CSV table of C-alpha atoms in Angstrom, one decimal:
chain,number,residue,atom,x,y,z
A,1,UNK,CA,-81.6,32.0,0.3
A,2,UNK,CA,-83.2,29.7,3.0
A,3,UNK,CA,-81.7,27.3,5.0
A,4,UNK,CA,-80.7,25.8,7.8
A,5,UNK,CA,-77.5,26.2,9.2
A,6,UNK,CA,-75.8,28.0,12.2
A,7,UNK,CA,-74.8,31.9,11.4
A,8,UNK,CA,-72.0,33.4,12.0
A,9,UNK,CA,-71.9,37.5,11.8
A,10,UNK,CA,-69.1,40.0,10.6
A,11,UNK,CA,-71.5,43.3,11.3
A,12,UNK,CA,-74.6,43.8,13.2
A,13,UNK,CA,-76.8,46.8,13.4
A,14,UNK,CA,-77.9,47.0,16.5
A,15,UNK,CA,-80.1,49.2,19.0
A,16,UNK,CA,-78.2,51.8,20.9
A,17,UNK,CA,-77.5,49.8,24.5
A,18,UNK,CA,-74.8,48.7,26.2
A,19,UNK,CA,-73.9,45.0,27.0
A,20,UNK,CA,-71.7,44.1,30.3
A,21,UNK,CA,-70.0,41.1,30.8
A,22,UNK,CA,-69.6,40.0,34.4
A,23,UNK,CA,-67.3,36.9,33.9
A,24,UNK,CA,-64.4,37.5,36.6
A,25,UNK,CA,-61.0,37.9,35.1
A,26,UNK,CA,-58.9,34.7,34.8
A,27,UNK,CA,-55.7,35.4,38.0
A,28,UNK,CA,-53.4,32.7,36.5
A,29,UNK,CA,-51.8,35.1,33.4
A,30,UNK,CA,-52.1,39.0,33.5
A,31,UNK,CA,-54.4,40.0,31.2
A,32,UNK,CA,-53.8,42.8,28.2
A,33,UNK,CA,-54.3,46.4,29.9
A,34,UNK,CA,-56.5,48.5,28.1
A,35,UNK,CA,-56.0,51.0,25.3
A,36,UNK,CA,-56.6,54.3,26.2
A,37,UNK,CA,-59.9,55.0,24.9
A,38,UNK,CA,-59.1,58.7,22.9
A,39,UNK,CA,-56.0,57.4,21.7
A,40,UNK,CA,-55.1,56.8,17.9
A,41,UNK,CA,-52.1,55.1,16.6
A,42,UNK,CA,-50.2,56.1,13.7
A,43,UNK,CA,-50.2,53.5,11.1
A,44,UNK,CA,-46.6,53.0,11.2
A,45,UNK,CA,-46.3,52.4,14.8
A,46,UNK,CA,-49.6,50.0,14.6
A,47,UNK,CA,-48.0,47.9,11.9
A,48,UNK,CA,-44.9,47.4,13.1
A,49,UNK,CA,-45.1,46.1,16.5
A,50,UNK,CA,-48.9,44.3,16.1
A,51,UNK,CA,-47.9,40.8,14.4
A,52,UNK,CA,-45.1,38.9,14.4
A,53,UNK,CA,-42.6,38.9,11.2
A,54,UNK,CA,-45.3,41.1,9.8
A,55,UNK,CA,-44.4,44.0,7.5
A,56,UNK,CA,-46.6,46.1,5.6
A,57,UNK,CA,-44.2,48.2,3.7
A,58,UNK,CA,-41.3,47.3,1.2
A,59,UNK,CA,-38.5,48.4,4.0
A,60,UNK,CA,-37.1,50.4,0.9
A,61,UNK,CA,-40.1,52.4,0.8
A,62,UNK,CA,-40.9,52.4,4.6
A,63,UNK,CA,-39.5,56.2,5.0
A,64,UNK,CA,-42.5,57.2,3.0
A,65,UNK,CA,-44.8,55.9,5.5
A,66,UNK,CA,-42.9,57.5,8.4
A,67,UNK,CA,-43.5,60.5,6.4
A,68,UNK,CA,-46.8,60.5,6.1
A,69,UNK,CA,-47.1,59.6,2.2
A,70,UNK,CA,-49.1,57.0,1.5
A,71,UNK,CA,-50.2,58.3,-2.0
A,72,UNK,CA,-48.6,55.7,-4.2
A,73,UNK,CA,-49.0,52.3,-1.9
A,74,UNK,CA,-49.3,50.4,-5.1
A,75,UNK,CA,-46.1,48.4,-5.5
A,76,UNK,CA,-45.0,49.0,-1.8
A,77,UNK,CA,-47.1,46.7,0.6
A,78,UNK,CA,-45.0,43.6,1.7
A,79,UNK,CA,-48.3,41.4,2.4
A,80,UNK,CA,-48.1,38.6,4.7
A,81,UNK,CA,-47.4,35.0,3.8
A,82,UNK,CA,-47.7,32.2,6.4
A,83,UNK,CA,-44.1,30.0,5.7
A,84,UNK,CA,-46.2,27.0,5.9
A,85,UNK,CA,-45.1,24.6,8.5
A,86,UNK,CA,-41.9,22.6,8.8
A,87,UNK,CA,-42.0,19.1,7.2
A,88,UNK,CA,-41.8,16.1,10.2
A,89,UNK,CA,-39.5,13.5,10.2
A,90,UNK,CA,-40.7,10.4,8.8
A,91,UNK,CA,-43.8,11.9,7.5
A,92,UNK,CA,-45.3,10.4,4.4
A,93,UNK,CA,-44.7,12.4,0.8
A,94,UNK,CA,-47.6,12.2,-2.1
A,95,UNK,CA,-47.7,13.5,-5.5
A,96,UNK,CA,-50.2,16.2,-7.1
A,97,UNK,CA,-51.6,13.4,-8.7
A,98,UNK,CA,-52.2,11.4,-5.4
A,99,UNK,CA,-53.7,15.0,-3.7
A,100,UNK,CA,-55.7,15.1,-7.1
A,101,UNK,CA,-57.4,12.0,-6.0
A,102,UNK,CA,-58.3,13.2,-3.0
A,103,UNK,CA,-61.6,15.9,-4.2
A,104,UNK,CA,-64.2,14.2,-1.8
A,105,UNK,CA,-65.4,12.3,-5.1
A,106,UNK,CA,-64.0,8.9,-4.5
A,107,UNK,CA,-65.8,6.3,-2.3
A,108,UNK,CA,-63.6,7.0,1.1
A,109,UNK,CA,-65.6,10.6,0.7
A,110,UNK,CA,-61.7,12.1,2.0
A,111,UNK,CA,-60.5,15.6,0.8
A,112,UNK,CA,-57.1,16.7,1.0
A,113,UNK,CA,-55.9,20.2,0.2
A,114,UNK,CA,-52.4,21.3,-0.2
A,115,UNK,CA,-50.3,24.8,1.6
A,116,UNK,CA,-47.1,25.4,-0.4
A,117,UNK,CA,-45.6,22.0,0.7
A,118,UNK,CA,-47.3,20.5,2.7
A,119,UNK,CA,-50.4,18.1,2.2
A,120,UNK,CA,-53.4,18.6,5.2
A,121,UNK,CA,-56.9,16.2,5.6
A,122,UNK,CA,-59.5,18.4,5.2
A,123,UNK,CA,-62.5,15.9,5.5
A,124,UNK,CA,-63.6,16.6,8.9
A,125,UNK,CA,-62.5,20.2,9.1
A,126,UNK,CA,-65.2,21.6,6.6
A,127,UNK,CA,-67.5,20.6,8.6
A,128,UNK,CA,-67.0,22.9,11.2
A,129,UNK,CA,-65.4,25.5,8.7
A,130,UNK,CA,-67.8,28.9,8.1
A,131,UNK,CA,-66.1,28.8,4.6
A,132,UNK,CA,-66.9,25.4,4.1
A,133,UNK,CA,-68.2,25.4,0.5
A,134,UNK,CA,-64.7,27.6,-0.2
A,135,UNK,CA,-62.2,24.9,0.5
A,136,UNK,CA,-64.4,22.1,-1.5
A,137,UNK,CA,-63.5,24.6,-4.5
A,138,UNK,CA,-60.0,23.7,-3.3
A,139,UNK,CA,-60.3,20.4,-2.9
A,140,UNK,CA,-57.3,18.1,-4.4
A,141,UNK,CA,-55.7,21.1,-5.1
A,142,UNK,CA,-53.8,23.9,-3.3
A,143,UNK,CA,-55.6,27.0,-1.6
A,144,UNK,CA,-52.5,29.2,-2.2
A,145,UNK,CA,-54.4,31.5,-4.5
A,146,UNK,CA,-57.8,31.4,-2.6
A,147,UNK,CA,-55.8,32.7,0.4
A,148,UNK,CA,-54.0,35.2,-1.7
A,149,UNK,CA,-58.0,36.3,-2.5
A,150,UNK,CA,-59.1,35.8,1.0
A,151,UNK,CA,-56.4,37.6,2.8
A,152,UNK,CA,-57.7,37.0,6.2
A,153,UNK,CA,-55.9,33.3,6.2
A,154,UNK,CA,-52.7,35.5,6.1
A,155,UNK,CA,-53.5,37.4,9.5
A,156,UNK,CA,-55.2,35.2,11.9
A,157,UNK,CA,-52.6,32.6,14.3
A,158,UNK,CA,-55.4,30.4,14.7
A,159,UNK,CA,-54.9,29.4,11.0
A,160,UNK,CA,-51.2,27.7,12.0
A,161,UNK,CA,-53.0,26.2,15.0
A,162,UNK,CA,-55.7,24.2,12.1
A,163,UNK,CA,-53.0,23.3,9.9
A,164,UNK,CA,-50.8,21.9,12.7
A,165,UNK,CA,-53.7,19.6,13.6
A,166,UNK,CA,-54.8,18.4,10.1
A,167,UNK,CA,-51.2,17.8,8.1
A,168,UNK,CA,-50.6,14.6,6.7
A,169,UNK,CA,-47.9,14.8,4.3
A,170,UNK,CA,-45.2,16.6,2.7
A,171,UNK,CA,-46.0,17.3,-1.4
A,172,UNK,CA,-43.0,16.1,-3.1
A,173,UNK,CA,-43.3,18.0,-6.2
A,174,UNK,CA,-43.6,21.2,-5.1
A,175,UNK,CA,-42.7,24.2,-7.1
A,176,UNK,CA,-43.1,27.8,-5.4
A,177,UNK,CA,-45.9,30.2,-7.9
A,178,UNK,CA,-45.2,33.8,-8.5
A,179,UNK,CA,-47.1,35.9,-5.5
A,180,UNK,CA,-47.9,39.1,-7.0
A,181,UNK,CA,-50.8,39.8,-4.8
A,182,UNK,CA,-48.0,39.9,-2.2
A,183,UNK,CA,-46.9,43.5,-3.0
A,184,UNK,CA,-50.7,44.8,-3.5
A,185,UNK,CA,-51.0,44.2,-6.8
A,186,UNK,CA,-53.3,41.4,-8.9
A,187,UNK,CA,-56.7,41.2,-7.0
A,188,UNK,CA,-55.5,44.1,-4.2
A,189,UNK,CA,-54.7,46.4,-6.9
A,190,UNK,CA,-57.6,49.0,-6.6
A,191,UNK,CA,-57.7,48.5,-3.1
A,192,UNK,CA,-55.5,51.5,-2.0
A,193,UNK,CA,-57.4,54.0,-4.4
A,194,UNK,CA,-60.8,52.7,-3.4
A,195,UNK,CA,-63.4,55.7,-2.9
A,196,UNK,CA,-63.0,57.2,0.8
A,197,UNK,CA,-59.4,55.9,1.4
A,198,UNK,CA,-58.0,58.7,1.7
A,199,UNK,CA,-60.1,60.2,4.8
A,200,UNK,CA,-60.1,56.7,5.8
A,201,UNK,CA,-56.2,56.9,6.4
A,202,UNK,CA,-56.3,60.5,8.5
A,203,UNK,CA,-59.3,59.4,10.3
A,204,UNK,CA,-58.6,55.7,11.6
A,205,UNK,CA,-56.7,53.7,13.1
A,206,UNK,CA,-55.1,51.0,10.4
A,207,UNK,CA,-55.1,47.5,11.6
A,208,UNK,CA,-54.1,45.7,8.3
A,209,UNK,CA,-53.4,46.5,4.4
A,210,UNK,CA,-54.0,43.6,3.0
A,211,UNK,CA,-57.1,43.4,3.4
A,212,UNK,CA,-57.8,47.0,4.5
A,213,UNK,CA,-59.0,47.3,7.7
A,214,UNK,CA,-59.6,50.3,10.0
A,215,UNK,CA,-61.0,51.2,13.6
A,216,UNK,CA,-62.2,54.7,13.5
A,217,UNK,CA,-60.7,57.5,15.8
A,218,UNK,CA,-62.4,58.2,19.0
A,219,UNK,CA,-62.1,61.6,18.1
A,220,UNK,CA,-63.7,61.2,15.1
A,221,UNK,CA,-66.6,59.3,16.3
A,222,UNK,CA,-67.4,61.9,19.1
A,223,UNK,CA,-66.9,64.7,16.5
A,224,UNK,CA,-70.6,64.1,14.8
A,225,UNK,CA,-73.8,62.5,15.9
A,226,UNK,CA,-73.5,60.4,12.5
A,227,UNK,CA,-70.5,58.9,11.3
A,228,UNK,CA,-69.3,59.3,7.7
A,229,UNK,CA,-69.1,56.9,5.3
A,230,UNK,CA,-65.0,57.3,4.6
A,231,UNK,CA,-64.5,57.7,8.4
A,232,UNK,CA,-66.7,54.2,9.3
A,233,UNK,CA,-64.7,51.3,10.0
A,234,UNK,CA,-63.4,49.1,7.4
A,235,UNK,CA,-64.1,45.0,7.9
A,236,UNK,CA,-62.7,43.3,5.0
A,237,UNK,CA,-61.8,39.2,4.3
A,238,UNK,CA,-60.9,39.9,0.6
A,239,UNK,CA,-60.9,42.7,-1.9
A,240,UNK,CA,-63.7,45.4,-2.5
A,241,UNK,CA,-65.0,44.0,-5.7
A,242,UNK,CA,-65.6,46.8,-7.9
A,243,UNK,CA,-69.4,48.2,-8.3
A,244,UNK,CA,-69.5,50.7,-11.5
A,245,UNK,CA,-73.2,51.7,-11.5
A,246,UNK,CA,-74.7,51.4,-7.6
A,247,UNK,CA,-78.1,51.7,-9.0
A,248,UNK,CA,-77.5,49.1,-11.5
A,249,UNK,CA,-76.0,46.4,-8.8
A,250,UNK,CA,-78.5,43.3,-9.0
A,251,UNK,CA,-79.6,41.1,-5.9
A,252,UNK,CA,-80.9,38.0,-6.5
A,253,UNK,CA,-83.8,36.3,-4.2
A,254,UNK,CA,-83.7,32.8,-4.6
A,255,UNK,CA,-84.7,29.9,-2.4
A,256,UNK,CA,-83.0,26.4,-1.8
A,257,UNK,CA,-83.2,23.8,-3.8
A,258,UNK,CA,-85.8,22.0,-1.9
A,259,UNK,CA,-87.9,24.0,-2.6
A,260,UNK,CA,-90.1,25.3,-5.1
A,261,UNK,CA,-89.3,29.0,-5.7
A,262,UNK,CA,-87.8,30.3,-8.2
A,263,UNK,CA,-84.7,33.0,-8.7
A,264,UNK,CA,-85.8,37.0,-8.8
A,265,UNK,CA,-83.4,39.4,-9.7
A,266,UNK,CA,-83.8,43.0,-8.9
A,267,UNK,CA,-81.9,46.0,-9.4
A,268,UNK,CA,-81.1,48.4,-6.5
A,269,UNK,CA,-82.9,51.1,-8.4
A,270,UNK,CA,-85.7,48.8,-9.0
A,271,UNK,CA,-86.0,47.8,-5.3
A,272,UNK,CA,-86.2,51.1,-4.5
A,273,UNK,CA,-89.2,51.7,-6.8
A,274,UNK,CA,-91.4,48.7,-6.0
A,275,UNK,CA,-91.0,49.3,-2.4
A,276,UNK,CA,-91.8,51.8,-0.5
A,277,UNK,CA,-88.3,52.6,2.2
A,278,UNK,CA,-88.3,53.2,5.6
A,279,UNK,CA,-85.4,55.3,7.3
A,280,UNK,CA,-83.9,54.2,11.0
A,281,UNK,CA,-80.6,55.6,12.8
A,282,UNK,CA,-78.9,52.3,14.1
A,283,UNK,CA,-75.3,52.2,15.2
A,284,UNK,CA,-73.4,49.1,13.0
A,285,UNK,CA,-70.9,47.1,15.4
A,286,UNK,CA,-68.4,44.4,14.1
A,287,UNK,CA,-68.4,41.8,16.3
A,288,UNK,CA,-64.7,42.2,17.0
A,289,UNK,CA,-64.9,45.6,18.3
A,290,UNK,CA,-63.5,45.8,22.2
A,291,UNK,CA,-61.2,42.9,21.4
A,292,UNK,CA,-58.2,44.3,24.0
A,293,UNK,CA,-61.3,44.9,26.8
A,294,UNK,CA,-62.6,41.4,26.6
A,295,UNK,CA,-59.1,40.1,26.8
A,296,UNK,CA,-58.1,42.4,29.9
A,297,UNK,CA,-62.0,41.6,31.3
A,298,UNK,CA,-62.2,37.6,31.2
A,299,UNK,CA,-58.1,37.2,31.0
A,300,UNK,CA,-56.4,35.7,28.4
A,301,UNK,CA,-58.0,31.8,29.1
A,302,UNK,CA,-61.5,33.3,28.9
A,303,UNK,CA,-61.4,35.1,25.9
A,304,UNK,CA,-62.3,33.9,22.5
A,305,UNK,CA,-59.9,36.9,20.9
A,306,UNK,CA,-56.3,35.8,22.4
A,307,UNK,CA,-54.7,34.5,19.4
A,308,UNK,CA,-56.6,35.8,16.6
A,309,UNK,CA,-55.8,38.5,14.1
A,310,UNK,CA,-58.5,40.9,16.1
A,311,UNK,CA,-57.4,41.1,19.7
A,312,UNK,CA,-55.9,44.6,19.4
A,313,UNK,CA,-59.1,45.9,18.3
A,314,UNK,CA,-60.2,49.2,20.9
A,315,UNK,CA,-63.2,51.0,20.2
A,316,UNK,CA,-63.4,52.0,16.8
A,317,UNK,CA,-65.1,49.3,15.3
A,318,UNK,CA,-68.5,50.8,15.4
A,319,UNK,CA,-70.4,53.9,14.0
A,320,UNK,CA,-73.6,55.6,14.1
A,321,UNK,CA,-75.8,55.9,11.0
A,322,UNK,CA,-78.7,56.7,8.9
A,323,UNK,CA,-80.2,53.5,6.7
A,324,UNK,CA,-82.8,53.8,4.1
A,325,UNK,CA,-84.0,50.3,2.5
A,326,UNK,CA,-87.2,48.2,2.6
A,327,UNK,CA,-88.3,46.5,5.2
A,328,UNK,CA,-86.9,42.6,4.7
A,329,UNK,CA,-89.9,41.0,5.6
A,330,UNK,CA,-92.5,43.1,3.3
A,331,UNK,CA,-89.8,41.9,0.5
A,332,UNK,CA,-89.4,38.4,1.7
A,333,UNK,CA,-93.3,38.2,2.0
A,334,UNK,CA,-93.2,39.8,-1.7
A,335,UNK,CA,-91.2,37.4,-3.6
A,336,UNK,CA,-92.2,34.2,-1.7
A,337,UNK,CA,-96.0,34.8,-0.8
A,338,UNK,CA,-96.1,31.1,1.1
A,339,UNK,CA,-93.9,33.3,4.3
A,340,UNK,CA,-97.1,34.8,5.3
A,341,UNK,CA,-99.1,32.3,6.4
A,342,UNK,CA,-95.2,30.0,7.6
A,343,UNK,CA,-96.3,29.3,11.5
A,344,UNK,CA,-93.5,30.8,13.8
A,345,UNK,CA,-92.2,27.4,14.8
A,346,UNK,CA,-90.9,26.8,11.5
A,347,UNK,CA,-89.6,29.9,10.8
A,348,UNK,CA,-87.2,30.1,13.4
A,349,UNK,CA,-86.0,26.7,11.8
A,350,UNK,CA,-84.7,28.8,8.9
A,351,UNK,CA,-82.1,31.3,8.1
A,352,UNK,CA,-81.8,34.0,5.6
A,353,UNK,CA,-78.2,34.1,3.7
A,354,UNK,CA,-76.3,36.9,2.7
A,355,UNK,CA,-73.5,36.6,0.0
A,356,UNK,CA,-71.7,39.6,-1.0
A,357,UNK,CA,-70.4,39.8,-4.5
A,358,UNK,CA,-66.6,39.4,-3.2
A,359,UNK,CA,-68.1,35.7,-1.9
A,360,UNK,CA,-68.6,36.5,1.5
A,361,UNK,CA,-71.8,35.1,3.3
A,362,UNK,CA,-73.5,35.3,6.6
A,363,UNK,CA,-76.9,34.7,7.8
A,364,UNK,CA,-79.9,35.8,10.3
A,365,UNK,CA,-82.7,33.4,11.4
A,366,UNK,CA,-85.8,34.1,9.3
A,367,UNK,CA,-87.5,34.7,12.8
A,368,UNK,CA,-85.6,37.5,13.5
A,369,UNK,CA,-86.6,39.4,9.8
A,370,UNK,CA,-90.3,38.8,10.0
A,371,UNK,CA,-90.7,40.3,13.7
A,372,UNK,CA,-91.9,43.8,13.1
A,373,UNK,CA,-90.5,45.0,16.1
A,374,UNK,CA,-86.8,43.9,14.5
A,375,UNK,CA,-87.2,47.5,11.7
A,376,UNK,CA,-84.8,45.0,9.9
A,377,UNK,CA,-84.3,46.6,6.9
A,378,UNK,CA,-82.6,45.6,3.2
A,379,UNK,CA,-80.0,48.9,3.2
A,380,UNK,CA,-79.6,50.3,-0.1
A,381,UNK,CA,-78.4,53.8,1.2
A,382,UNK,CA,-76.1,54.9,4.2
A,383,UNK,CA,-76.9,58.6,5.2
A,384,UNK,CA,-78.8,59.7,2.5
């Protein structure tokens, strides 16, 4: 899909270079020191020191960690819950009803959402929001169960620090919901069984459960010139949806709804056989990884990472690998014919988005994908 907005980026692939930041390091706090680069935490000793009041396991079950079984997770995770914040004194209480009201429909154009009990303005804050278009599918209502989906809300401190400047209002009808995606279940239950987990937990370092993230080893990374796919890092905001026939997945090409375009739906296998595939090793970097460096480089005022749910991250979020796809642009070019003659001016007006089937979305300026030099491909195989 086309259009113009600002992009934000979980994963890049990038060209093998190095980046250096030369910003000098802030004197006024000390800053984080460094993890030792060949170092790899055990999961138990990771989880639980890294967040505050956070505890992955059930601590009647939290022997079998220390033991090394993590074979039956299932029933076992203790998932974070923000408390949600303290009412204020003298603060104003409203009814679902009122909330209800408050969908962005009515003429003042306000939208309110609600966390457990309390009632937060929302009107301004999706505009600046990545996950915008998420919260209006809230809107009136609570987002208890979209953050039970989108786990991340759960992790990151920076969440508190919104809420704190948005609440209006206490909800005085308030009645606490059963939680089962708390303990791993619901949504989360296939997580801890999903394909490569298990060389996932002996290879990597585990950073969260719920959702499941991982930096690989150092060790592991060094051991082979191309990473595995079960040894890669894991970079997850919700659940791995569930694909049963990869060949069979379907990605739709569709443009906005300015324009004229209409929707084309291919299958992977199908991509694969109307165009031809180009292979390139690339090395795919969250844009996380070296979290604790950039805080220990540019200090703890000069960092974008203090505070959030990342800034532990060492070295491990990265891997090298082999990518077979289509080029974007012959594809692009394929299923909307008026890109090739669309003067370069305009193009860098536009953006390319990406949603994933568990409702993530991202984008890249179209620029960037019809530059042959880019090799930007459309991946449909990792080392094959």
């Amino acid at each position: 899909m086309f259009h113009r907005r600002a992009a934000t980026s979980c994963g890049a692939l990038l060209s093998a270079h190095c980046c250096h930041n030369t910003r000098p390091q802030n004197q006024g706090r000390p800053a984080v020191p460094p993890r030792t680069a060949f170092y790899c935490e055990s999961t138990s000793r990771r989880s639980a020191s890294w967040h505050p009041g956070y505890d992955w396991l059930d601590p009647k079950h939290r022997h079998l960690a220390e033991n090394g079984d993590t074979s039956d997770y299932a029933g076992k995770l203790l998932a974070p819950r923000w408390p949600g914040l303290a009412p204020r004194q003298g603060e104003p209480c409203y009814s679902r009803a009122e909330v209800q009201q408050k969908d962005g429909s009515g003429t003042d154009g306000q939208v309110w959402v609600t966390y457990k009990d309390g009632v937060y303005d929302v009107t301004d804050y999706i505009k600046e929001h990545p996950g915008g278009k998420f919260i209006l599918q809230a809107a009136g209502g609570p987002v208890d169960d979209w953050w039970r989906y989108w786990g991340q809300h759960h992790i990151s401190t920076k969440v508190v620090e919104a809420l704190e400047q948005i609440r209006i209002g206490r909800l005085q009808d308030y009645e606490e919901e059963e939680d089962i995606e708390k303990t791993g279940r619901g949504v989360w239950e296939d997580e801890q069984t999903a394909r490569g987990r298990a060389i996932s937990r002996q290879t990597s370092s585990i950073l969260t459960e719920i959702p499941y993230q991982t930096e690989t080893c150092m060790s592991e990374l060094c051991d082979s010139f191309l990473t595995p796919s079960a040894k890669l890092y894991v970079r997850n905001h919700a659940p791995v949806p569930f694909v049963d026939s990869a060949s069979e997945h379907l990605i739709t090409f569709a443009m906005e709804a300015d324009s004229e375009g209409a929707e084309t739906t291919l299958t992977l296998r199908e991509l694969r056989d109307r165009f031809a595939c180009k292979t390139i090793t690339s090395i795919l970097q969250c844009t996380g990884n070296r979290a604790a460096d950039s805080i220990h480089a540019n200090g703890f005022q000069n960092s974008g990472f203090v505070g959030a749910d990342s800034e532990y991250i060492g070295l491990g979020m990265l891997g090298n690998a082999s990518w077979t796809g289509p080029r974007l642009d012959q594809v692009l070019k394929t299923m909307f014919p008026a890109l090739e003659h669309l003067p370069a001016s305009e193009a860098s007006k536009l953006h390319v988005s990406f949603e994933g089937l568990d409702g993530y979305y991202t984008s890249v300026p179209l620029d960037v994908i019809m530059d042959s030099k880019t090799d930007c491909l459309l991946a449909v195989m990792m080392n094959g």
